[in-house]
Amino acid sequence: MKELDELVKVREQIIPRSQLKRLAKRNNYAGLGFLAFHFFLICGTGWLVHQALGSWWIVPAVFLHGMILATLFAPLHETSHGTAFRTIWLNEAVLWLCALIYIFPPKWFRYHHAFHHTYTQIRRRDNAMVLPRPITLMQYLVYVSGLMVWRRNLSYLFNHAMGRIDPAEHEYAPVDQHPMLVREARVMVAIYAGIAALAVAYGSWAPVIYWLLPRIVGESYARWIRVAEHTGCEEGSDPTANTRTTLTNPFIRTLWWNMPYHAEHHLCAFVPFHALGKFHEQVYDKVLVSNGGYFKVHLDLFRRFIRLKHGAQSN
Amino acid sequence: MEQPGKWHRAVSVSEIEDDDVVGVTVGEQGEHEVAVYKLGGKCYATADRCTHQTARLSDGLVIDDFIECPLHQGRFHIPTGKARSAPVSIALQTYPTKVEDGAVYVLVEDIQFD
């Protein structure tokens, strides 16, 4: 496979396998630590929402809680790679927990995301290509709103639950795994139906206030972060040019399980999140790095690529 | 019972680190890409290409009894070749091995070329 050969060739030129093997060592402790921090924050912002009930403070509180819930994409992503924990069952359990809260079918995401790693930034092949050029302001705003992601994911969830697999999914999900995709969607829908039934039975709005509403408004934050990973980077299979690392502060890095080191992650996805900082120290001068944080990346995109209309963009 | 195929010298035992893997080609014309492992002093061999998207498993990581694909992190059980975690679902071909004179030999069925 041409794309894969290119990735391996570039990686071998950048870092020897012996070093990668050391970086790739797995453990359970780092993941459990990050997960505890994550759920501590979720409880904290959930408590803020509770305190703000009945006042206008509810608006910022729900947004803040939604942003923190949106960062659950990070452990969902890491566990989908199987690199968050050394122990397979622990990895799968956390994948399911995050996927249920995040409302992403977990195994479907794993197949979908694997394909993205194979065909990163290859137009018409990369199924997670974010805002290919030329980019209009409207396309940017629609993407960052997260609306399209909700439409896509809910459509997959309910179609799978009904036993329908879109022909386009055959490209990344092997046919022998389709029954599993249907099963997982049915399990998820059953759990959500159970939560809804309990909420109705007890006359409680808690799932809406503490989960659904924050999830919907918070998705924008996840999309905004995701724009920085590949948008505006070169198209093609060269991992040193098709993915961007965004240097940011330790709090944001921790919230996103080191995914801001995205170029390193794509260079070698079997290096677990907790070793990406060390990996970055070894390869930072060989990959694409933006050192001004996420606002700077977005500002650069606006300067260089985002235009009001098609046909008016520069390089 | 004698197994079909022919024993081919794959690699010196000393060239494989403990709990690691090396990729070799064996067969009359080097037609088999094989990953040779050393786990707890014992040697195993499997096909070197992942059954998911053909990544070279010898570039991957040995974790306990599993080989993890370097591209999508699917895992195979090394002694049996069974697919253990998604995205892999199809088992890996395994090959019998023996160690003689400090070298690992792998039993493969030669392909007849015209």
Tab-separated table of C-alpha atoms in Angstrom:
chain	number	residue	atom	x	y	z
A	1	MET	CA	0.000	0.000	0.000
A	2	LYS	CA	1.629	3.213	-1.236
A	3	GLU	CA	0.460	5.470	1.611
A	4	LEU	CA	1.593	3.029	4.250
A	5	ASP	CA	4.994	2.481	2.645
A	6	GLU	CA	5.508	6.243	2.558
A	7	LEU	CA	4.618	6.546	6.251
A	8	VAL	CA	6.998	3.761	7.273
A	9	LYS	CA	9.796	5.118	5.094
A	10	VAL	CA	9.534	8.603	6.551
A	11	ARG	CA	9.287	7.262	10.084
A	12	GLU	CA	12.423	5.132	9.669
A	13	GLN	CA	14.314	8.194	8.456
A	14	ILE	CA	13.207	10.218	11.460
A	15	ILE	CA	13.484	7.856	14.392
A	16	PRO	CA	14.987	4.368	14.801
A	17	ARG	CA	12.716	1.510	15.801
A	18	SER	CA	14.685	0.877	18.989
A	19	GLN	CA	13.735	4.355	20.248
A	20	LEU	CA	10.122	3.922	19.187
A	21	LYS	CA	9.923	0.643	21.067
A	22	ARG	CA	10.968	2.388	24.273
A	23	LEU	CA	8.419	5.161	23.729
A	24	ALA	CA	5.661	2.701	22.866
A	25	LYS	CA	5.705	0.924	26.237
A	26	ARG	CA	2.196	0.789	27.718
A	27	ASN	CA	0.967	1.120	31.265
A	28	ASN	CA	-2.385	1.482	33.001
A	29	TYR	CA	-1.390	4.176	35.493
A	30	ALA	CA	-1.076	7.153	33.150
A	31	GLY	CA	-4.496	6.494	31.618
A	32	LEU	CA	-6.147	6.033	34.998
A	33	GLY	CA	-4.571	9.286	36.210
A	34	PHE	CA	-5.745	11.258	33.196
A	35	LEU	CA	-9.181	9.677	33.405
A	36	ALA	CA	-9.533	10.537	37.103
A	37	PHE	CA	-8.532	14.141	36.360
A	38	HIS	CA	-11.046	14.232	33.516
A	39	PHE	CA	-13.968	12.966	35.582
A	40	PHE	CA	-12.994	15.220	38.489
A	41	LEU	CA	-13.343	18.181	36.092
A	42	ILE	CA	-16.627	16.863	34.697
A	43	CYS	CA	-18.029	16.569	38.226
A	44	GLY	CA	-16.740	20.062	39.004
A	45	THR	CA	-18.353	21.737	36.008
A	46	GLY	CA	-21.504	19.643	36.574
A	47	TRP	CA	-21.615	21.041	40.112
A	48	LEU	CA	-21.288	24.572	38.653
A	49	VAL	CA	-24.293	23.861	36.406
A	50	HIS	CA	-26.226	22.702	39.481
A	51	GLN	CA	-25.291	25.856	41.383
A	52	ALA	CA	-26.334	28.035	38.431
A	53	LEU	CA	-29.813	26.526	38.044
A	54	GLY	CA	-32.478	29.247	38.069
A	55	SER	CA	-30.081	32.066	37.159
A	56	TRP	CA	-28.496	33.426	33.990
A	57	TRP	CA	-25.215	31.852	35.123
A	58	ILE	CA	-26.648	28.648	33.745
A	59	VAL	CA	-25.620	29.758	30.238
A	60	PRO	CA	-21.847	29.989	30.800
A	61	ALA	CA	-21.978	27.031	33.179
A	62	VAL	CA	-23.585	24.791	30.552
A	63	PHE	CA	-21.065	25.954	27.942
A	64	LEU	CA	-18.149	25.274	30.276
A	65	HIS	CA	-19.513	21.859	31.245
A	66	GLY	CA	-20.102	21.133	27.540
A	67	MET	CA	-16.513	22.043	26.701
A	68	ILE	CA	-15.205	19.656	29.324
A	69	LEU	CA	-17.554	16.906	28.153
A	70	ALA	CA	-16.334	17.538	24.592
A	71	THR	CA	-12.781	16.808	25.657
A	72	LEU	CA	-13.911	13.233	26.322
A	73	PHE	CA	-13.166	12.877	22.625
A	74	ALA	CA	-9.524	12.588	23.725
A	75	PRO	CA	-9.844	9.365	25.779
A	76	LEU	CA	-12.363	8.066	23.235
A	77	HIS	CA	-9.756	8.593	20.533
A	78	GLU	CA	-6.874	7.151	22.556
A	79	THR	CA	-8.817	4.048	23.583
A	80	SER	CA	-9.976	3.565	19.990
A	81	HIS	CA	-6.280	3.153	19.167
A	82	GLY	CA	-5.957	0.697	22.044
A	83	THR	CA	-3.055	2.695	23.462
A	84	ALA	CA	-4.632	4.325	26.521
A	85	PHE	CA	-4.090	1.303	28.766
A	86	ARG	CA	-1.905	-1.759	28.693
A	87	THR	CA	-4.801	-4.020	29.700
A	88	ILE	CA	-7.139	-4.671	26.787
A	89	TRP	CA	-10.377	-5.020	28.810
A	90	LEU	CA	-9.686	-1.772	30.665
A	91	ASN	CA	-9.063	-0.012	27.374
A	92	GLU	CA	-12.322	-1.369	25.932
A	93	ALA	CA	-14.332	-0.509	29.049
A	94	VAL	CA	-13.148	3.110	28.998
A	95	LEU	CA	-13.758	3.275	25.241
A	96	TRP	CA	-17.371	2.254	25.846
A	97	LEU	CA	-17.863	4.622	28.773
A	98	CYS	CA	-16.544	7.621	26.822
A	99	ALA	CA	-18.451	6.625	23.685
A	100	LEU	CA	-21.733	6.405	25.592
A	101	ILE	CA	-21.302	9.862	27.081
A	102	TYR	CA	-19.928	11.304	23.859
A	103	ILE	CA	-22.648	9.593	21.747
A	104	PHE	CA	-20.217	8.070	19.251
A	105	PRO	CA	-20.560	4.363	18.363
A	106	PRO	CA	-17.162	3.098	19.615
A	107	LYS	CA	-16.265	0.277	17.233
A	108	TRP	CA	-17.617	2.205	14.277
A	109	PHE	CA	-15.380	5.097	15.295
A	110	ARG	CA	-12.413	2.725	15.546
A	111	TYR	CA	-12.839	1.545	11.951
A	112	HIS	CA	-13.641	5.003	10.659
A	113	HIS	CA	-10.618	6.505	12.412
A	114	ALA	CA	-8.261	3.711	11.308
A	115	PHE	CA	-9.078	4.594	7.718
A	116	HIS	CA	-8.272	8.233	8.447
A	117	HIS	CA	-4.825	7.176	9.658
A	118	THR	CA	-4.202	5.202	6.482
A	119	TYR	CA	-5.271	7.954	4.120
A	120	THR	CA	-4.543	11.124	6.098
A	121	GLN	CA	-5.037	14.241	3.959
A	122	ILE	CA	-5.592	12.281	0.767
A	123	ARG	CA	-8.517	13.924	-0.925
A	124	ARG	CA	-11.532	11.701	-1.569
A	125	ARG	CA	-9.927	8.905	0.517
A	126	ASP	CA	-9.466	10.481	3.959
A	127	ASN	CA	-12.888	10.070	5.579
A	128	ALA	CA	-12.069	12.593	8.302
A	129	MET	CA	-10.526	15.302	6.170
A	130	VAL	CA	-11.469	18.581	7.829
A	131	LEU	CA	-12.139	21.575	5.597
A	132	PRO	CA	-10.128	20.787	2.467
A	133	ARG	CA	-9.081	23.886	0.569
A	134	PRO	CA	-10.534	26.148	-0.690
A	135	ILE	CA	-12.394	27.000	2.513
A	136	THR	CA	-15.201	29.500	2.796
A	137	LEU	CA	-16.203	31.235	6.002
A	138	MET	CA	-19.557	29.471	5.876
A	139	GLN	CA	-17.908	26.035	5.586
A	140	TYR	CA	-15.686	26.896	8.545
A	141	LEU	CA	-18.630	28.040	10.683
A	142	VAL	CA	-20.773	25.036	9.786
A	143	TYR	CA	-17.907	22.655	10.610
A	144	VAL	CA	-17.079	24.341	13.904
A	145	SER	CA	-20.770	24.358	14.906
A	146	GLY	CA	-20.555	20.549	15.055
A	147	LEU	CA	-23.974	20.233	13.378
A	148	MET	CA	-22.692	18.038	10.573
A	149	VAL	CA	-21.003	15.713	13.026
A	150	TRP	CA	-24.244	15.262	14.942
A	151	ARG	CA	-26.097	14.587	11.711
A	152	ARG	CA	-23.514	12.033	10.593
A	153	ASN	CA	-23.131	10.253	13.904
A	154	LEU	CA	-26.807	10.070	14.793
A	155	SER	CA	-27.590	8.868	11.314
A	156	TYR	CA	-24.992	6.082	11.632
A	157	LEU	CA	-26.192	5.216	15.137
A	158	PHE	CA	-29.855	4.868	14.198
A	159	ASN	CA	-29.218	3.277	10.797
A	160	HIS	CA	-26.940	0.691	12.370
A	161	ALA	CA	-29.512	0.034	15.094
A	162	MET	CA	-32.051	-0.632	12.319
A	163	GLY	CA	-29.589	-3.059	10.731
A	164	ARG	CA	-28.672	-0.772	7.841
A	165	ILE	CA	-25.038	-0.267	6.860
A	166	ASP	CA	-24.344	2.445	4.298
A	167	PRO	CA	-22.493	1.079	1.227
A	168	ALA	CA	-19.856	3.805	1.756
A	169	GLU	CA	-18.990	2.171	5.096
A	170	HIS	CA	-17.843	-1.002	3.344
A	171	GLU	CA	-14.696	0.886	2.462
A	172	TYR	CA	-13.468	0.994	6.061
A	173	ALA	CA	-15.569	-1.530	8.014
A	174	PRO	CA	-15.001	-5.173	6.990
A	175	VAL	CA	-18.223	-6.984	6.094
A	176	ASP	CA	-17.648	-9.622	8.794
A	177	GLN	CA	-17.778	-6.795	11.359
A	178	HIS	CA	-21.129	-5.365	10.231
A	179	PRO	CA	-23.165	-7.518	12.662
A	180	MET	CA	-20.976	-6.159	15.470
A	181	LEU	CA	-21.643	-2.565	14.329
A	182	VAL	CA	-25.374	-3.306	14.407
A	183	ARG	CA	-25.113	-4.886	17.870
A	184	GLU	CA	-23.186	-1.980	19.377
A	185	ALA	CA	-25.680	0.546	17.988
A	186	ARG	CA	-28.581	-1.447	19.440
A	187	VAL	CA	-26.892	-1.631	22.831
A	188	MET	CA	-26.310	2.130	22.793
A	189	VAL	CA	-29.868	2.943	21.717
A	190	ALA	CA	-31.219	0.588	24.392
A	191	ILE	CA	-29.125	2.310	27.082
A	192	TYR	CA	-30.253	5.761	25.908
A	193	ALA	CA	-33.876	4.583	25.830
A	194	GLY	CA	-33.456	3.294	29.378
A	195	ILE	CA	-32.091	6.653	30.547
A	196	ALA	CA	-34.977	8.451	28.810
A	197	ALA	CA	-37.531	6.103	30.386
A	198	LEU	CA	-36.079	6.654	33.865
A	199	ALA	CA	-36.024	10.427	33.336
A	200	VAL	CA	-39.695	10.402	32.291
A	201	ALA	CA	-40.666	8.066	35.119
A	202	TYR	CA	-39.055	10.324	37.720
A	203	GLY	CA	-40.008	13.564	35.927
A	204	SER	CA	-36.326	14.512	35.839
A	205	TRP	CA	-34.589	16.877	33.418
A	206	ALA	CA	-31.171	15.908	34.757
A	207	PRO	CA	-30.005	14.006	31.625
A	208	VAL	CA	-30.888	17.018	29.489
A	209	ILE	CA	-29.344	19.625	31.783
A	210	TYR	CA	-26.156	17.794	32.758
A	211	TRP	CA	-25.510	15.776	29.610
A	212	LEU	CA	-27.429	16.316	26.350
A	213	LEU	CA	-27.592	20.106	26.254
A	214	PRO	CA	-23.937	20.572	27.293
A	215	ARG	CA	-22.884	17.874	24.818
A	216	ILE	CA	-24.654	19.654	21.969
A	217	VAL	CA	-23.274	23.115	22.697
A	218	GLY	CA	-19.836	21.798	23.659
A	219	GLU	CA	-19.209	19.919	20.426
A	220	SER	CA	-18.109	23.186	18.820
A	221	TYR	CA	-15.070	23.197	21.073
A	222	ALA	CA	-14.045	19.706	19.954
A	223	ARG	CA	-14.482	20.675	16.299
A	224	TRP	CA	-12.519	23.899	16.820
A	225	ILE	CA	-9.622	21.877	18.231
A	226	ARG	CA	-9.872	19.329	15.415
A	227	VAL	CA	-9.530	22.051	12.775
A	228	ALA	CA	-5.987	22.632	14.020
A	229	GLU	CA	-4.897	19.034	13.423
A	230	HIS	CA	-4.787	18.908	9.622
A	231	THR	CA	-6.626	21.841	8.051
A	232	GLY	CA	-4.359	23.919	5.842
A	233	CYS	CA	-1.604	21.278	5.964
A	234	GLU	CA	-0.247	19.724	2.791
A	235	GLU	CA	-2.340	17.114	1.077
A	236	GLY	CA	-0.614	13.764	0.538
A	237	SER	CA	0.826	10.937	2.592
A	238	ASP	CA	3.922	12.668	3.981
A	239	PRO	CA	3.356	12.624	7.763
A	240	THR	CA	5.875	15.424	8.309
A	241	ALA	CA	3.709	17.807	6.303
A	242	ASN	CA	0.099	16.582	6.418
A	243	THR	CA	-0.437	16.946	10.168
A	244	ARG	CA	0.174	19.791	12.597
A	245	THR	CA	1.328	19.757	16.208
A	246	THR	CA	0.005	22.727	18.186
A	247	LEU	CA	2.079	23.744	21.172
A	248	THR	CA	-0.175	24.827	23.996
A	249	ASN	CA	-0.231	25.061	27.794
A	250	PRO	CA	-0.037	21.973	30.036
A	251	PHE	CA	-3.679	22.271	31.151
A	252	ILE	CA	-5.038	22.082	27.598
A	253	ARG	CA	-2.549	19.336	26.733
A	254	THR	CA	-3.721	17.302	29.712
A	255	LEU	CA	-7.389	17.882	28.904
A	256	TRP	CA	-6.744	16.591	25.390
A	257	TRP	CA	-4.553	13.675	26.488
A	258	ASN	CA	-1.548	15.143	24.615
A	259	MET	CA	-3.375	15.100	21.287
A	260	PRO	CA	-2.026	18.587	20.515
A	261	TYR	CA	1.145	16.586	19.655
A	262	HIS	CA	-0.805	15.452	16.643
A	263	ALA	CA	2.007	15.239	14.100
A	264	GLU	CA	3.845	12.848	16.425
A	265	HIS	CA	0.660	10.826	16.891
A	266	HIS	CA	0.231	10.422	13.129
A	267	LEU	CA	3.902	9.680	12.623
A	268	CYS	CA	3.593	6.719	14.953
A	269	ALA	CA	0.152	5.962	16.339
A	270	PHE	CA	1.397	3.154	18.554
A	271	VAL	CA	3.202	5.607	20.826
A	272	PRO	CA	0.727	6.075	23.686
A	273	PHE	CA	-0.513	9.537	24.664
A	274	HIS	CA	1.626	9.715	27.800
A	275	ALA	CA	4.855	9.351	25.768
A	276	LEU	CA	3.997	11.919	23.095
A	277	GLY	CA	5.774	14.728	24.964
A	278	LYS	CA	9.040	12.750	24.952
A	279	PHE	CA	8.447	11.769	21.331
A	280	HIS	CA	7.984	15.442	20.484
A	281	GLU	CA	11.358	16.303	22.060
A	282	GLN	CA	13.009	13.836	19.680
A	283	VAL	CA	11.284	14.823	16.445
A	284	TYR	CA	10.051	18.427	16.871
A	285	ASP	CA	12.392	19.750	14.180
A	286	LYS	CA	11.259	17.173	11.642
A	287	VAL	CA	7.474	17.603	11.832
A	288	LEU	CA	5.094	20.503	11.337
A	289	VAL	CA	4.767	22.472	14.579
A	290	SER	CA	2.734	25.602	15.321
A	291	ASN	CA	4.065	27.204	18.465
A	292	GLY	CA	1.500	29.869	19.226
A	293	GLY	CA	-1.443	27.857	20.516
A	294	TYR	CA	-4.831	27.163	18.972
A	295	PHE	CA	-5.898	30.779	18.462
A	296	LYS	CA	-2.793	31.385	16.363
A	297	VAL	CA	-3.512	28.335	14.201
A	298	HIS	CA	-7.036	29.578	13.527
A	299	LEU	CA	-5.821	33.102	12.906
A	300	ASP	CA	-3.277	31.770	10.384
A	301	LEU	CA	-6.000	29.770	8.668
A	302	PHE	CA	-8.103	32.911	8.364
A	303	ARG	CA	-5.153	34.864	6.998
A	304	ARG	CA	-4.099	32.236	4.477
A	305	PHE	CA	-7.042	30.098	3.459
A	306	ILE	CA	-10.472	31.114	4.688
A	307	ARG	CA	-12.344	33.429	2.351
A	308	LEU	CA	-15.899	34.665	2.030
A	309	LYS	CA	-16.436	32.952	-1.297
A	310	HIS	CA	-14.850	30.212	-3.363
A	311	GLY	CA	-12.383	31.463	-5.933
A	312	ALA	CA	-11.041	34.229	-3.736
A	313	GLN	CA	-8.554	32.252	-1.676
A	314	SER	CA	-4.796	32.606	-1.779
A	315	ASN	CA	-2.221	29.751	-1.848
B	1	MET	CA	2.568	-36.865	11.521
B	2	GLU	CA	4.876	-35.041	9.142
B	3	GLN	CA	3.699	-31.578	8.226
B	4	PRO	CA	3.733	-30.494	4.588
B	5	GLY	CA	6.309	-27.951	3.504
B	6	LYS	CA	9.975	-27.366	3.905
B	7	TRP	CA	12.091	-25.975	6.725
B	8	HIS	CA	13.855	-22.746	5.868
B	9	ARG	CA	16.485	-20.954	7.904
B	10	ALA	CA	14.905	-17.622	8.891
B	11	VAL	CA	17.234	-15.777	11.283
B	12	SER	CA	19.822	-16.321	14.019
B	13	VAL	CA	18.273	-16.542	17.463
B	14	SER	CA	20.751	-13.920	18.663
B	15	GLU	CA	19.393	-11.411	16.153
B	16	ILE	CA	16.019	-11.331	17.902
B	17	GLU	CA	15.799	-9.494	21.199
B	18	ASP	CA	13.667	-11.012	23.940
B	19	ASP	CA	9.992	-10.106	23.542
B	20	ASP	CA	10.605	-8.695	20.102
B	21	VAL	CA	10.102	-9.491	16.455
B	22	VAL	CA	12.090	-9.369	13.232
B	23	GLY	CA	10.809	-9.553	9.690
B	24	VAL	CA	12.402	-11.953	7.177
B	25	THR	CA	11.607	-13.471	3.821
B	26	VAL	CA	11.844	-17.230	3.392
B	27	GLY	CA	11.014	-19.789	0.703
B	28	GLU	CA	12.793	-20.938	-2.407
B	29	GLN	CA	12.471	-17.497	-3.925
B	30	GLY	CA	11.898	-15.493	-0.766
B	31	GLU	CA	8.181	-15.529	-1.429
B	32	HIS	CA	7.025	-15.731	2.184
B	33	GLU	CA	7.186	-12.619	4.370
B	34	VAL	CA	7.463	-13.961	7.889
B	35	ALA	CA	7.622	-12.302	11.302
B	36	VAL	CA	9.775	-14.254	13.764
B	37	TYR	CA	9.258	-13.631	17.485
B	38	LYS	CA	11.096	-14.502	20.666
B	39	LEU	CA	8.829	-14.715	23.697
B	40	GLY	CA	10.281	-15.908	26.985
B	41	GLY	CA	13.090	-17.625	25.096
B	42	LYS	CA	10.722	-19.488	22.744
B	43	CYS	CA	10.485	-18.663	19.025
B	44	TYR	CA	7.308	-18.286	17.004
B	45	ALA	CA	6.577	-17.297	13.424
B	46	THR	CA	3.579	-15.725	11.729
B	47	ALA	CA	2.849	-14.022	8.446
B	48	ASP	CA	4.404	-10.553	8.490
B	49	ARG	CA	1.474	-8.692	6.915
B	50	CYS	CA	-1.501	-7.550	8.944
B	51	THR	CA	-4.773	-9.077	7.733
B	52	HIS	CA	-6.471	-5.683	8.035
B	53	GLN	CA	-4.497	-3.356	5.770
B	54	THR	CA	-1.244	-5.216	5.118
B	55	ALA	CA	1.015	-3.204	7.411
B	56	ARG	CA	4.274	-4.993	8.264
B	57	LEU	CA	3.823	-6.525	11.707
B	58	SER	CA	7.571	-6.757	12.272
B	59	ASP	CA	7.440	-2.928	12.534
B	60	GLY	CA	4.943	-3.359	15.360
B	61	LEU	CA	5.141	-3.885	19.057
B	62	VAL	CA	5.200	-7.121	21.055
B	63	ILE	CA	3.023	-6.806	24.155
B	64	ASP	CA	2.939	-9.951	26.290
B	65	ASP	CA	1.855	-12.720	23.876
B	66	PHE	CA	0.488	-10.304	21.296
B	67	ILE	CA	1.818	-8.504	18.276
B	68	GLU	CA	0.288	-5.086	17.772
B	69	CYS	CA	0.017	-3.717	14.246
B	70	PRO	CA	2.002	-0.475	13.914
B	71	LEU	CA	-0.647	1.212	11.799
B	72	HIS	CA	-4.012	0.697	13.520
B	73	GLN	CA	-3.005	-1.137	16.712
B	74	GLY	CA	-5.015	-4.274	16.061
B	75	ARG	CA	-3.561	-7.178	18.063
B	76	PHE	CA	-2.928	-10.825	17.182
B	77	HIS	CA	-2.118	-13.641	19.596
B	78	ILE	CA	1.356	-14.706	18.487
B	79	PRO	CA	1.259	-18.445	19.288
B	80	THR	CA	-2.132	-19.018	17.610
B	81	GLY	CA	-2.435	-16.088	15.188
B	82	LYS	CA	-5.938	-15.308	16.478
B	83	ALA	CA	-7.190	-11.761	15.955
B	84	ARG	CA	-7.635	-10.305	19.428
B	85	SER	CA	-8.677	-6.677	19.079
B	86	ALA	CA	-10.252	-4.529	16.390
B	87	PRO	CA	-9.735	-3.366	13.758
B	88	VAL	CA	-8.286	-6.793	12.989
B	89	SER	CA	-10.771	-9.635	12.697
B	90	ILE	CA	-9.098	-12.203	10.439
B	91	ALA	CA	-6.532	-14.549	12.011
B	92	LEU	CA	-2.913	-14.463	11.050
B	93	GLN	CA	-1.191	-17.426	9.413
B	94	THR	CA	1.215	-19.089	11.851
B	95	TYR	CA	4.190	-21.277	10.937
B	96	PRO	CA	5.878	-24.066	12.911
B	97	THR	CA	9.381	-23.179	14.091
B	98	LYS	CA	12.407	-25.057	15.357
B	99	VAL	CA	15.782	-23.898	16.609
B	100	GLU	CA	18.930	-25.619	15.370
B	101	ASP	CA	22.550	-24.494	15.639
B	102	GLY	CA	21.502	-21.105	16.971
B	103	ALA	CA	19.136	-20.359	14.083
B	104	VAL	CA	15.364	-20.262	13.830
B	105	TYR	CA	13.899	-22.441	11.094
B	106	VAL	CA	10.381	-21.906	9.769
B	107	LEU	CA	8.249	-24.525	8.046
B	108	VAL	CA	6.530	-23.077	4.984
B	109	GLU	CA	4.892	-24.585	1.960
B	110	ASP	CA	6.811	-23.545	-1.106
B	111	ILE	CA	4.902	-21.923	-3.881
B	112	GLN	CA	5.407	-23.527	-7.278
B	113	PHE	CA	6.532	-20.940	-9.816
B	114	ASP	CA	6.149	-21.651	-13.523
